[in-house]
Amino acid sequence: MLSLSRCASRAFSRSLSAFQKGNCPLGRRSLPGISLCQGPGYPDSRKTVINSSNIFSVRFFRTTAVCKDDVITVKTPAFAESVTEGDVRWEKAVGDTVAEDEVVCEIETDKTSVQVPSPANGVIEALLVPDGGKVEGGTPLFTLRKTGAAPAKAKPAAAPAAAAPKAEPAVSAVPPPPAASVPTQMPPVPSPSQPLTSKPVSAVKPTAAPPRAEAGAGIGLRSEHREKMNRMRQRIAQRLKEAQNTCAMLTTFNEIDMSNIQEMRARHKDAFLKKHNLKLGFMSAFVKASAFALQEQPVVNAVIDDATKEVVYRDYIDISVAVATPRGLVVPVIRNVETMNYADIERTISELGEKARKNELAIEDMDGGTFTISNGGVFGSLFGTPIINPPQSAILGMHAIVDRPVVVGGKVEVRPMMYVALTYDHRLIDGREAVTFLRKIKAAVEDPRVLLLDL
């Protein structure tokens, strides 16, 4: 009996010591303890009878991750094959509470920005990469302590002006001062014998004049500041310079009468919107016309492989459409345009444009492309020479639609006209193919029936 009492005493001491050393709130409620016989039973427990009157139950269990908040390490997502590294731009700081799928940072690569969301609700414990640091795929970015609950959104505070009562005007509380009486008699003139109270000139101190502003202060400040080029802008500059150094670029021009395409759009835009839930624009006409011309002139769709000194002819048509964003110029790709109609093209352009505005374009959306269309007319450009987007061999530049006098049937008429420019790699494409290609686009845009008749 004495041995049994000593065992129970040791178990009680161990349980009490473990309870005092527990740090987790859940652990404090669940650490080994002693309960009476009417308490619930637990697995891995052992009952000890002392003096046949008191029954104690000693609980044993292991500490697991459930008893404390989990800390996870978030790593850089895998990049595409053409991208090896990127720069980190932090949106959150250490100690910030984030919800699941909330963006913690952005990784700016050569082509696009990759958002890194939080995998769970929690608090950011540490940032493992400094702001602007370079990372590769799989690099640890930050550690997150899970909390299990989404952060509560702060309720908008009520306007203090609406809750506070209007203050009474101060004039009503204080009686107005009595009006000064108007004198009815002239003031007495001092007699010559009465001395005048006066001060000598030396005792009068001159008041300091207000400082005058320096001439030219705040006007025409000659200052400057510097900003680091982001990776996308660096890559754009590098690729454009490579294209200029590699390609023998030459530009040919033409003009397009937009009367028929404007009439077709005005006549069918409501029915097009009702059926396809899309707006009918001019870009789809130029994309479809370019695909038609590329099929007629496959050399414009080809490219030179400088490594093997071969010409690569592509049997598919992927047209890149240049889109301007605050971070720089991006060129999402419309793939297999030769199999699309106007509605398919407009739908794809709308989806890619929405992604570009939200900065959600993936690298796969911009990879590839056999021909590029750049529309500077949306910014009012009247004339320009675009630069080839390597590894392509040609680019079409669209410009603003302007009413100009033109000769039609021997008469001068005012028509909506657009200048178009085709810049091509003269190493591969001769002038005849380039001019023929641009005239094909002109014919298909001015009269879309050319596409239906395959003329």
Short mmCIF file of C-alpha atoms in Angstrom, two decimals:
data_model
loop_
_atom_site.label_atom_id
_atom_site.label_comp_id
_atom_site.label_asym_id
_atom_site.label_seq_id
_atom_site.Cartn_x
_atom_site.Cartn_y
_atom_site.Cartn_z
CA MET A 1 0.00 0.00 0.00
CA LEU A 2 2.89 2.38 0.77
CA SER A 3 4.46 1.67 -2.63
CA LEU A 4 1.14 2.37 -4.35
CA SER A 5 0.82 5.72 -2.53
CA ARG A 6 4.33 6.75 -3.58
CA CYS A 7 3.48 5.98 -7.26
CA ALA A 8 0.32 8.09 -7.07
CA SER A 9 2.25 10.92 -5.43
CA ARG A 10 4.88 10.89 -8.18
CA ALA A 11 2.19 10.92 -10.88
CA PHE A 12 0.47 13.86 -9.19
CA SER A 13 3.78 15.80 -8.93
CA ARG A 14 4.62 15.18 -12.60
CA SER A 15 1.15 16.26 -13.69
CA LEU A 16 1.29 19.44 -11.62
CA SER A 17 4.77 20.30 -12.90
CA ALA A 18 3.71 19.75 -16.51
CA PHE A 19 0.66 21.93 -15.96
CA GLN A 20 2.79 24.77 -14.58
CA LYS A 21 5.27 24.61 -17.48
CA GLY A 22 2.62 24.51 -20.24
CA ASN A 23 2.80 27.44 -22.65
CA CYS A 24 0.00 26.69 -25.12
CA PRO A 25 -3.52 27.79 -24.07
CA LEU A 26 -4.93 24.58 -25.46
CA GLY A 27 -2.20 22.65 -23.72
CA ARG A 28 -3.06 24.24 -20.35
CA ARG A 29 -6.54 22.90 -20.67
CA SER A 30 -5.36 19.46 -21.79
CA LEU A 31 -2.10 18.77 -19.99
CA PRO A 32 -1.89 15.81 -17.66
CA GLY A 33 -4.08 16.34 -14.60
CA ILE A 34 -5.96 14.46 -11.94
CA SER A 35 -9.74 14.13 -11.91
CA LEU A 36 -12.26 12.35 -9.74
CA CYS A 37 -13.84 9.06 -10.70
CA GLN A 38 -17.02 10.67 -12.06
CA GLY A 39 -15.02 12.52 -14.79
CA PRO A 40 -14.88 11.26 -18.35
CA GLY A 41 -12.48 8.55 -19.37
CA TYR A 42 -9.54 9.11 -21.72
CA PRO A 43 -7.44 6.75 -23.80
CA ASP A 44 -4.00 5.94 -22.49
CA SER A 45 -5.15 6.71 -18.94
CA ARG A 46 -4.50 4.74 -15.78
CA LYS A 47 -6.62 4.55 -12.66
CA THR A 48 -5.08 4.27 -9.22
CA VAL A 49 -7.02 3.29 -6.13
CA ILE A 50 -5.86 4.72 -2.78
CA ASN A 51 -7.43 3.53 0.42
CA SER A 52 -10.39 2.18 -1.65
CA SER A 53 -12.10 5.58 -1.27
CA ASN A 54 -10.53 7.93 -3.82
CA ILE A 55 -9.97 7.02 -7.44
CA PHE A 56 -7.54 9.15 -9.39
CA SER A 57 -7.09 9.08 -13.18
CA VAL A 58 -3.72 10.05 -14.61
CA ARG A 59 -3.84 11.19 -18.26
CA PHE A 60 -0.99 10.72 -20.71
CA PHE A 61 -0.85 12.21 -24.23
CA ARG A 62 1.62 13.64 -26.72
CA THR A 63 2.15 17.26 -27.78
CA THR A 64 1.26 17.73 -31.48
CA ALA A 65 1.07 20.65 -33.93
CA VAL A 66 -2.62 21.03 -33.12
CA CYS A 67 -1.74 22.48 -29.75
CA LYS A 68 0.17 25.39 -31.22
CA ASP A 69 -0.09 27.63 -34.27
CA ASP A 70 1.49 26.20 -37.42
CA VAL A 71 4.32 28.15 -39.05
CA ILE A 72 4.75 27.53 -42.77
CA THR A 73 7.31 28.79 -45.25
CA VAL A 74 6.02 30.09 -48.58
CA LYS A 75 8.34 29.64 -51.55
CA THR A 76 8.62 31.29 -54.95
CA PRO A 77 6.36 29.62 -57.53
CA ALA A 78 7.92 27.93 -60.52
CA PHE A 79 8.61 30.18 -63.51
CA ALA A 80 8.21 29.40 -67.17
CA GLU A 81 11.12 27.95 -69.09
CA SER A 82 12.08 31.32 -70.59
CA VAL A 83 12.24 33.04 -67.17
CA THR A 84 14.94 32.26 -64.62
CA GLU A 85 14.63 34.94 -61.94
CA GLY A 86 12.63 37.94 -60.77
CA ASP A 87 12.61 40.87 -58.34
CA VAL A 88 10.42 40.86 -55.22
CA ARG A 89 8.10 43.78 -54.44
CA TRP A 90 6.51 43.37 -51.00
CA GLU A 91 2.88 44.37 -50.47
CA LYS A 92 2.85 43.36 -46.78
CA ALA A 93 5.22 43.77 -43.83
CA VAL A 94 6.19 41.70 -40.80
CA GLY A 95 3.31 41.48 -38.34
CA ASP A 96 0.58 42.13 -40.91
CA THR A 97 -2.49 39.95 -40.76
CA VAL A 98 -3.44 38.43 -44.11
CA ALA A 99 -6.39 36.42 -45.31
CA GLU A 100 -6.24 33.36 -47.51
CA ASP A 101 -5.43 34.18 -51.17
CA GLU A 102 -4.50 37.78 -50.26
CA VAL A 103 -1.51 39.00 -52.24
CA VAL A 104 1.61 39.26 -50.07
CA CYS A 105 4.16 40.17 -52.75
CA GLU A 106 4.72 40.42 -56.48
CA ILE A 107 7.64 38.96 -58.37
CA GLU A 108 8.51 41.09 -61.36
CA THR A 109 10.04 39.08 -64.18
CA ASP A 110 11.26 40.04 -67.63
CA LYS A 111 7.80 39.55 -69.14
CA THR A 112 5.19 39.94 -66.42
CA SER A 113 4.54 40.16 -62.70
CA VAL A 114 3.68 37.02 -60.72
CA GLN A 115 1.51 37.52 -57.64
CA VAL A 116 2.23 35.38 -54.58
CA PRO A 117 -0.89 34.95 -52.40
CA SER A 118 -1.10 33.80 -48.80
CA PRO A 119 -1.92 30.06 -48.60
CA ALA A 120 -3.97 30.50 -45.41
CA ASN A 121 -5.21 33.01 -42.86
CA GLY A 122 -2.40 34.11 -40.59
CA VAL A 123 0.22 36.62 -39.54
CA ILE A 124 3.48 37.25 -41.39
CA GLU A 125 6.37 36.35 -39.09
CA ALA A 126 9.41 37.07 -41.27
CA LEU A 127 10.34 38.24 -44.75
CA LEU A 128 13.18 36.07 -45.98
CA VAL A 129 14.04 38.24 -49.02
CA PRO A 130 14.58 42.02 -48.97
CA ASP A 131 12.47 44.31 -51.09
CA GLY A 132 13.89 44.34 -54.60
CA GLY A 133 15.88 41.16 -54.01
CA LYS A 134 16.33 38.59 -56.76
CA VAL A 135 14.72 35.17 -56.41
CA GLU A 136 14.52 31.99 -58.44
CA GLY A 137 11.89 29.31 -58.54
CA GLY A 138 11.58 27.57 -55.16
CA THR A 139 13.36 30.29 -53.16
CA PRO A 140 11.81 30.74 -49.65
CA LEU A 141 9.98 34.08 -49.52
CA PHE A 142 8.34 34.48 -46.10
CA THR A 143 7.08 32.58 -43.07
CA LEU A 144 3.42 32.64 -42.08
CA ARG A 145 1.90 31.69 -38.74
CA LYS A 146 -1.57 30.28 -39.24
CA THR A 147 -4.34 31.69 -37.09
CA GLY A 148 -7.26 29.69 -38.46
CA ALA A 149 -9.57 32.69 -38.71
CA ALA A 150 -9.84 35.40 -41.31
CA PRO A 151 -8.89 38.90 -40.14
CA ALA A 152 -11.91 41.01 -39.23
CA LYS A 153 -12.48 43.93 -41.53
CA ALA A 154 -12.66 47.27 -39.82
CA LYS A 155 -16.11 48.83 -39.94
CA PRO A 156 -16.24 52.30 -41.44
CA ALA A 157 -16.44 54.88 -38.69
CA ALA A 158 -19.50 57.05 -38.62
CA ALA A 159 -19.05 60.59 -39.75
CA PRO A 160 -18.34 62.72 -36.68
CA ALA A 161 -20.15 65.65 -38.21
CA ALA A 162 -23.42 63.71 -38.38
CA ALA A 163 -23.23 62.49 -34.77
CA ALA A 164 -22.10 65.74 -33.19
CA PRO A 165 -24.89 68.30 -32.64
CA LYS A 166 -24.56 71.58 -34.34
CA ALA A 167 -22.82 74.12 -32.12
CA GLU A 168 -24.78 77.19 -31.16
CA PRO A 169 -23.36 80.38 -32.55
CA ALA A 170 -21.14 82.11 -30.02
CA VAL A 171 -22.87 85.41 -30.63
CA SER A 172 -26.12 84.24 -29.04
CA ALA A 173 -24.38 83.23 -25.77
CA VAL A 174 -22.47 86.50 -25.25
CA PRO A 175 -24.44 89.78 -25.36
CA PRO A 176 -23.15 92.21 -27.94
CA PRO A 177 -20.99 95.07 -26.60
CA PRO A 178 -22.75 98.42 -26.28
CA ALA A 179 -22.29 100.72 -29.21
CA ALA A 180 -19.86 103.55 -28.66
CA SER A 181 -21.55 106.90 -28.13
CA VAL A 182 -21.09 109.46 -30.84
CA PRO A 183 -19.41 112.66 -29.45
CA THR A 184 -21.48 115.79 -29.81
CA GLN A 185 -18.77 118.29 -28.81
CA MET A 186 -15.26 118.94 -30.07
CA PRO A 187 -12.43 117.74 -27.79
CA PRO A 188 -10.69 120.50 -25.81
CA VAL A 189 -7.61 122.00 -27.36
CA PRO A 190 -4.58 121.83 -24.99
CA SER A 191 -3.30 125.19 -23.88
CA PRO A 192 0.23 126.23 -24.80
CA SER A 193 1.26 126.08 -21.16
CA GLN A 194 0.29 122.42 -20.88
CA PRO A 195 3.29 120.17 -21.77
CA LEU A 196 2.78 117.65 -24.58
CA THR A 197 3.61 114.00 -23.95
CA SER A 198 6.06 113.13 -26.65
CA LYS A 199 9.11 110.89 -27.19
CA PRO A 200 12.42 111.83 -28.66
CA VAL A 201 13.22 110.47 -32.10
CA SER A 202 16.06 108.38 -30.70
CA ALA A 203 13.63 106.53 -28.41
CA VAL A 204 11.42 105.42 -31.27
CA LYS A 205 12.55 101.96 -32.46
CA PRO A 206 11.92 101.19 -36.10
CA THR A 207 9.74 98.15 -36.78
CA ALA A 208 11.37 95.37 -38.78
CA ALA A 209 10.09 95.15 -42.35
CA PRO A 210 8.71 91.77 -43.46
CA PRO A 211 11.32 89.72 -45.29
CA ARG A 212 10.96 89.89 -49.05
CA ALA A 213 10.91 86.71 -51.04
CA GLU A 214 14.04 86.07 -53.02
CA ALA A 215 13.71 86.78 -56.68
CA GLY A 216 12.89 83.61 -58.63
CA ALA A 217 12.24 81.50 -55.52
CA GLY A 218 9.80 78.68 -56.31
CA ILE A 219 9.81 79.46 -60.05
CA GLY A 220 11.51 77.14 -62.51
CA LEU A 221 13.14 74.80 -59.99
CA ARG A 222 15.93 72.83 -61.68
CA SER A 223 15.82 69.52 -59.83
CA GLU A 224 16.06 65.90 -60.85
CA HIS A 225 15.58 62.49 -59.31
CA ARG A 226 16.39 58.93 -60.27
CA GLU A 227 14.36 55.75 -60.25
CA LYS A 228 15.58 52.24 -60.83
CA MET A 229 14.33 50.64 -64.05
CA ASN A 230 12.08 47.69 -63.37
CA ARG A 231 12.90 44.34 -64.90
CA MET A 232 10.18 44.61 -67.55
CA ARG A 233 11.46 47.96 -68.78
CA GLN A 234 15.03 46.63 -68.82
CA ARG A 235 13.92 43.63 -70.84
CA ILE A 236 11.95 45.79 -73.28
CA ALA A 237 14.98 48.01 -73.83
CA GLN A 238 17.24 44.99 -74.33
CA ARG A 239 14.94 43.26 -76.81
CA LEU A 240 14.29 46.38 -78.88
CA LYS A 241 18.01 47.10 -79.11
CA GLU A 242 18.69 43.48 -80.09
CA ALA A 243 16.06 43.76 -82.82
CA GLN A 244 17.62 46.96 -84.08
CA ASN A 245 21.10 45.43 -84.12
CA THR A 246 20.03 42.11 -85.68
CA CYS A 247 17.24 42.82 -88.17
CA ALA A 248 17.59 44.83 -91.37
CA MET A 249 14.39 46.75 -90.67
CA LEU A 250 12.56 48.52 -93.46
CA THR A 251 9.09 50.11 -93.34
CA THR A 252 6.50 50.41 -96.09
CA PHE A 253 3.30 52.47 -95.80
CA ASN A 254 -0.22 52.56 -97.14
CA GLU A 255 -3.57 54.12 -96.27
CA ILE A 256 -6.93 52.48 -95.71
CA ASP A 257 -10.38 53.91 -96.36
CA MET A 258 -12.38 53.03 -93.23
CA SER A 259 -15.80 53.97 -94.65
CA ASN A 260 -17.06 50.42 -95.27
CA ILE A 261 -15.82 48.95 -92.01
CA GLN A 262 -17.34 51.86 -90.09
CA GLU A 263 -20.66 51.36 -91.86
CA MET A 264 -20.60 47.60 -91.17
CA ARG A 265 -19.83 48.25 -87.51
CA ALA A 266 -22.58 50.84 -87.14
CA ARG A 267 -25.13 48.53 -88.80
CA HIS A 268 -24.37 45.32 -86.95
CA LYS A 269 -22.88 46.38 -83.59
CA ASP A 270 -26.20 46.12 -81.71
CA ALA A 271 -27.00 42.65 -83.06
CA PHE A 272 -23.40 41.57 -82.45
CA LEU A 273 -23.59 42.78 -78.85
CA LYS A 274 -26.93 41.06 -78.29
CA LYS A 275 -25.78 37.70 -79.62
CA HIS A 276 -22.18 37.52 -78.41
CA ASN A 277 -22.29 39.97 -75.48
CA LEU A 278 -19.24 41.66 -77.00
CA LYS A 279 -18.58 45.03 -78.58
CA LEU A 280 -17.59 44.98 -82.24
CA GLY A 281 -14.37 46.94 -82.71
CA PHE A 282 -11.89 47.59 -85.48
CA MET A 283 -9.09 45.43 -84.06
CA SER A 284 -10.85 42.18 -84.98
CA ALA A 285 -11.05 43.32 -88.61
CA PHE A 286 -7.31 43.99 -88.74
CA VAL A 287 -6.43 40.74 -86.95
CA LYS A 288 -8.57 38.70 -89.35
CA ALA A 289 -7.21 40.60 -92.35
CA SER A 290 -3.63 39.99 -91.14
CA ALA A 291 -4.28 36.26 -90.80
CA PHE A 292 -5.69 36.25 -94.34
CA ALA A 293 -2.62 38.07 -95.68
CA LEU A 294 -0.20 35.84 -93.75
CA GLN A 295 -1.72 32.78 -95.40
CA GLU A 296 -1.17 34.40 -98.80
CA GLN A 297 2.41 35.46 -97.94
CA PRO A 298 3.83 32.75 -95.62
CA VAL A 299 7.31 34.28 -95.69
CA VAL A 300 6.05 37.14 -93.51
CA ASN A 301 5.02 34.50 -90.95
CA ALA A 302 8.50 32.88 -91.06
CA VAL A 303 11.66 33.69 -89.11
CA ILE A 304 15.39 33.23 -89.55
CA ASP A 305 17.16 30.86 -87.15
CA ASP A 306 20.54 32.56 -86.81
CA ALA A 307 22.04 29.57 -85.01
CA THR A 308 21.42 27.09 -87.82
CA LYS A 309 21.12 29.61 -90.69
CA GLU A 310 17.71 28.23 -91.61
CA VAL A 311 14.32 29.77 -92.37
CA VAL A 312 11.56 28.44 -90.09
CA TYR A 313 8.12 28.51 -91.72
CA ARG A 314 5.25 28.32 -89.22
CA ASP A 315 2.08 26.56 -90.36
CA TYR A 316 0.07 28.27 -87.62
CA ILE A 317 -0.72 31.94 -87.11
CA ASP A 318 -0.33 33.42 -83.60
CA ILE A 319 -0.79 37.19 -83.60
CA SER A 320 0.56 39.29 -80.74
CA VAL A 321 -1.44 42.40 -79.86
CA ALA A 322 0.56 45.16 -78.15
CA VAL A 323 -1.12 46.51 -74.99
CA ALA A 324 0.20 49.47 -72.99
CA THR A 325 0.14 49.06 -69.19
CA PRO A 326 1.50 51.26 -66.39
CA ARG A 327 4.43 48.86 -65.99
CA GLY A 328 5.31 48.79 -69.68
CA LEU A 329 4.33 47.34 -73.04
CA VAL A 330 3.05 43.75 -73.04
CA VAL A 331 2.10 41.64 -76.06
CA PRO A 332 -0.45 38.90 -75.27
CA VAL A 333 -0.88 36.35 -78.04
CA ILE A 334 -4.05 35.34 -79.90
CA ARG A 335 -3.37 31.79 -80.99
CA ASN A 336 -4.59 29.97 -84.12
CA VAL A 337 -6.18 33.08 -85.57
CA GLU A 338 -6.67 31.36 -88.93
CA THR A 339 -9.45 29.27 -87.36
CA MET A 340 -11.26 32.20 -85.68
CA ASN A 341 -14.10 34.45 -86.76
CA TYR A 342 -14.75 38.03 -85.69
CA ALA A 343 -16.56 37.01 -82.51
CA ASP A 344 -13.78 34.63 -81.41
CA ILE A 345 -11.16 37.31 -81.97
CA GLU A 346 -13.11 39.98 -80.08
CA ARG A 347 -13.71 37.61 -77.16
CA THR A 348 -10.02 36.69 -76.91
CA ILE A 349 -8.93 40.33 -77.14
CA SER A 350 -11.41 41.28 -74.40
CA GLU A 351 -10.18 38.53 -72.08
CA LEU A 352 -6.49 39.32 -72.62
CA GLY A 353 -7.09 43.05 -72.23
CA GLU A 354 -8.88 42.50 -68.93
CA LYS A 355 -5.99 40.37 -67.69
CA ALA A 356 -3.50 43.04 -68.72
CA ARG A 357 -5.38 45.80 -66.90
CA LYS A 358 -5.52 43.69 -63.73
CA ASN A 359 -1.86 42.68 -64.07
CA GLU A 360 -2.88 39.02 -64.22
CA LEU A 361 -1.22 38.04 -67.50
CA ALA A 362 0.73 34.83 -67.22
CA ILE A 363 3.94 34.22 -69.12
CA GLU A 364 2.13 31.62 -71.19
CA ASP A 365 -0.24 34.34 -72.43
CA MET A 366 2.68 36.26 -73.96
CA ASP A 367 4.97 33.45 -75.04
CA GLY A 368 5.37 32.87 -78.76
CA GLY A 369 3.67 34.84 -81.51
CA THR A 370 4.47 34.91 -85.24
CA PHE A 371 3.25 38.44 -86.09
CA THR A 372 2.48 41.60 -84.08
CA ILE A 373 -0.10 44.37 -84.42
CA SER A 374 0.46 47.67 -82.59
CA ASN A 375 -2.35 50.21 -82.46
CA GLY A 376 -0.93 53.63 -81.73
CA GLY A 377 -4.09 55.25 -83.04
CA VAL A 378 -5.83 54.90 -79.68
CA PHE A 379 -3.37 57.52 -78.38
CA GLY A 380 -3.81 59.78 -81.40
CA SER A 381 -0.72 58.73 -83.35
CA LEU A 382 -1.01 59.78 -86.97
CA PHE A 383 2.14 58.21 -88.37
CA GLY A 384 4.97 56.03 -87.08
CA THR A 385 7.39 53.20 -87.78
CA PRO A 386 7.04 50.28 -85.34
CA ILE A 387 9.99 48.11 -84.30
CA ILE A 388 9.95 44.36 -84.88
CA ASN A 389 9.19 42.15 -81.89
CA PRO A 390 11.82 39.37 -82.04
CA PRO A 391 11.85 36.51 -82.86
CA GLN A 392 9.31 37.69 -85.45
CA SER A 393 9.94 39.11 -88.89
CA ALA A 394 7.27 41.80 -89.27
CA ILE A 395 4.96 44.11 -87.34
CA LEU A 396 1.90 46.10 -88.44
CA GLY A 397 1.33 49.58 -87.06
CA MET A 398 -2.18 51.04 -86.96
CA HIS A 399 -2.79 54.76 -86.54
CA ALA A 400 -5.59 57.26 -85.93
CA ILE A 401 -8.64 57.53 -88.18
CA VAL A 402 -8.76 61.06 -89.58
CA ASP A 403 -11.13 62.63 -92.12
CA ARG A 404 -9.05 63.61 -95.13
CA PRO A 405 -9.83 64.66 -98.69
CA VAL A 406 -9.22 61.83 -101.15
CA VAL A 407 -9.94 61.33 -104.80
CA VAL A 408 -12.73 58.80 -105.42
CA GLY A 409 -13.93 58.23 -108.98
CA GLY A 410 -12.33 61.43 -110.21
CA LYS A 411 -13.93 63.52 -107.45
CA VAL A 412 -12.56 64.85 -104.18
CA GLU A 413 -14.43 63.42 -101.18
CA VAL A 414 -13.86 63.50 -97.45
CA ARG A 415 -13.30 59.97 -96.15
CA PRO A 416 -12.17 58.51 -92.80
CA MET A 417 -8.62 57.42 -93.56
CA MET A 418 -5.98 55.53 -91.59
CA TYR A 419 -2.28 55.27 -92.31
CA VAL A 420 -0.80 51.80 -91.78
CA ALA A 421 2.89 50.87 -91.59
CA LEU A 422 4.55 47.49 -92.03
CA THR A 423 8.07 47.12 -90.64
CA TYR A 424 9.75 43.92 -91.85
CA ASP A 425 13.11 42.15 -91.74
CA HIS A 426 14.61 42.82 -95.15
CA ARG A 427 17.04 39.91 -94.69
CA LEU A 428 14.11 37.54 -95.21
CA ILE A 429 11.27 39.53 -96.78
CA ASP A 430 11.70 41.35 -100.05
CA GLY A 431 9.94 44.57 -100.89
CA ARG A 432 7.53 42.86 -103.27
CA GLU A 433 6.26 40.46 -100.61
CA ALA A 434 5.97 43.27 -98.05
CA VAL A 435 3.99 45.59 -100.33
CA THR A 436 1.74 42.75 -101.52
CA PHE A 437 1.12 41.72 -97.93
CA LEU A 438 0.12 45.24 -96.87
CA ARG A 439 -2.17 45.63 -99.89
CA LYS A 440 -3.90 42.38 -98.92
CA ILE A 441 -4.63 43.83 -95.48
CA LYS A 442 -5.90 47.03 -97.07
CA ALA A 443 -8.27 45.14 -99.38
CA ALA A 444 -9.64 42.90 -96.61
CA VAL A 445 -10.32 45.83 -94.25
CA GLU A 446 -11.84 48.13 -96.87
CA ASP A 447 -14.15 45.38 -98.17
CA PRO A 448 -14.61 42.42 -95.76
CA ARG A 449 -16.38 40.50 -98.53
CA VAL A 450 -12.89 39.72 -99.84
CA LEU A 451 -12.50 37.33 -96.90
CA LEU A 452 -15.75 35.53 -97.69
CA LEU A 453 -14.90 35.15 -101.38
CA ASP A 454 -11.25 34.25 -100.65
CA LEU A 455 -9.98 36.87 -103.06
#
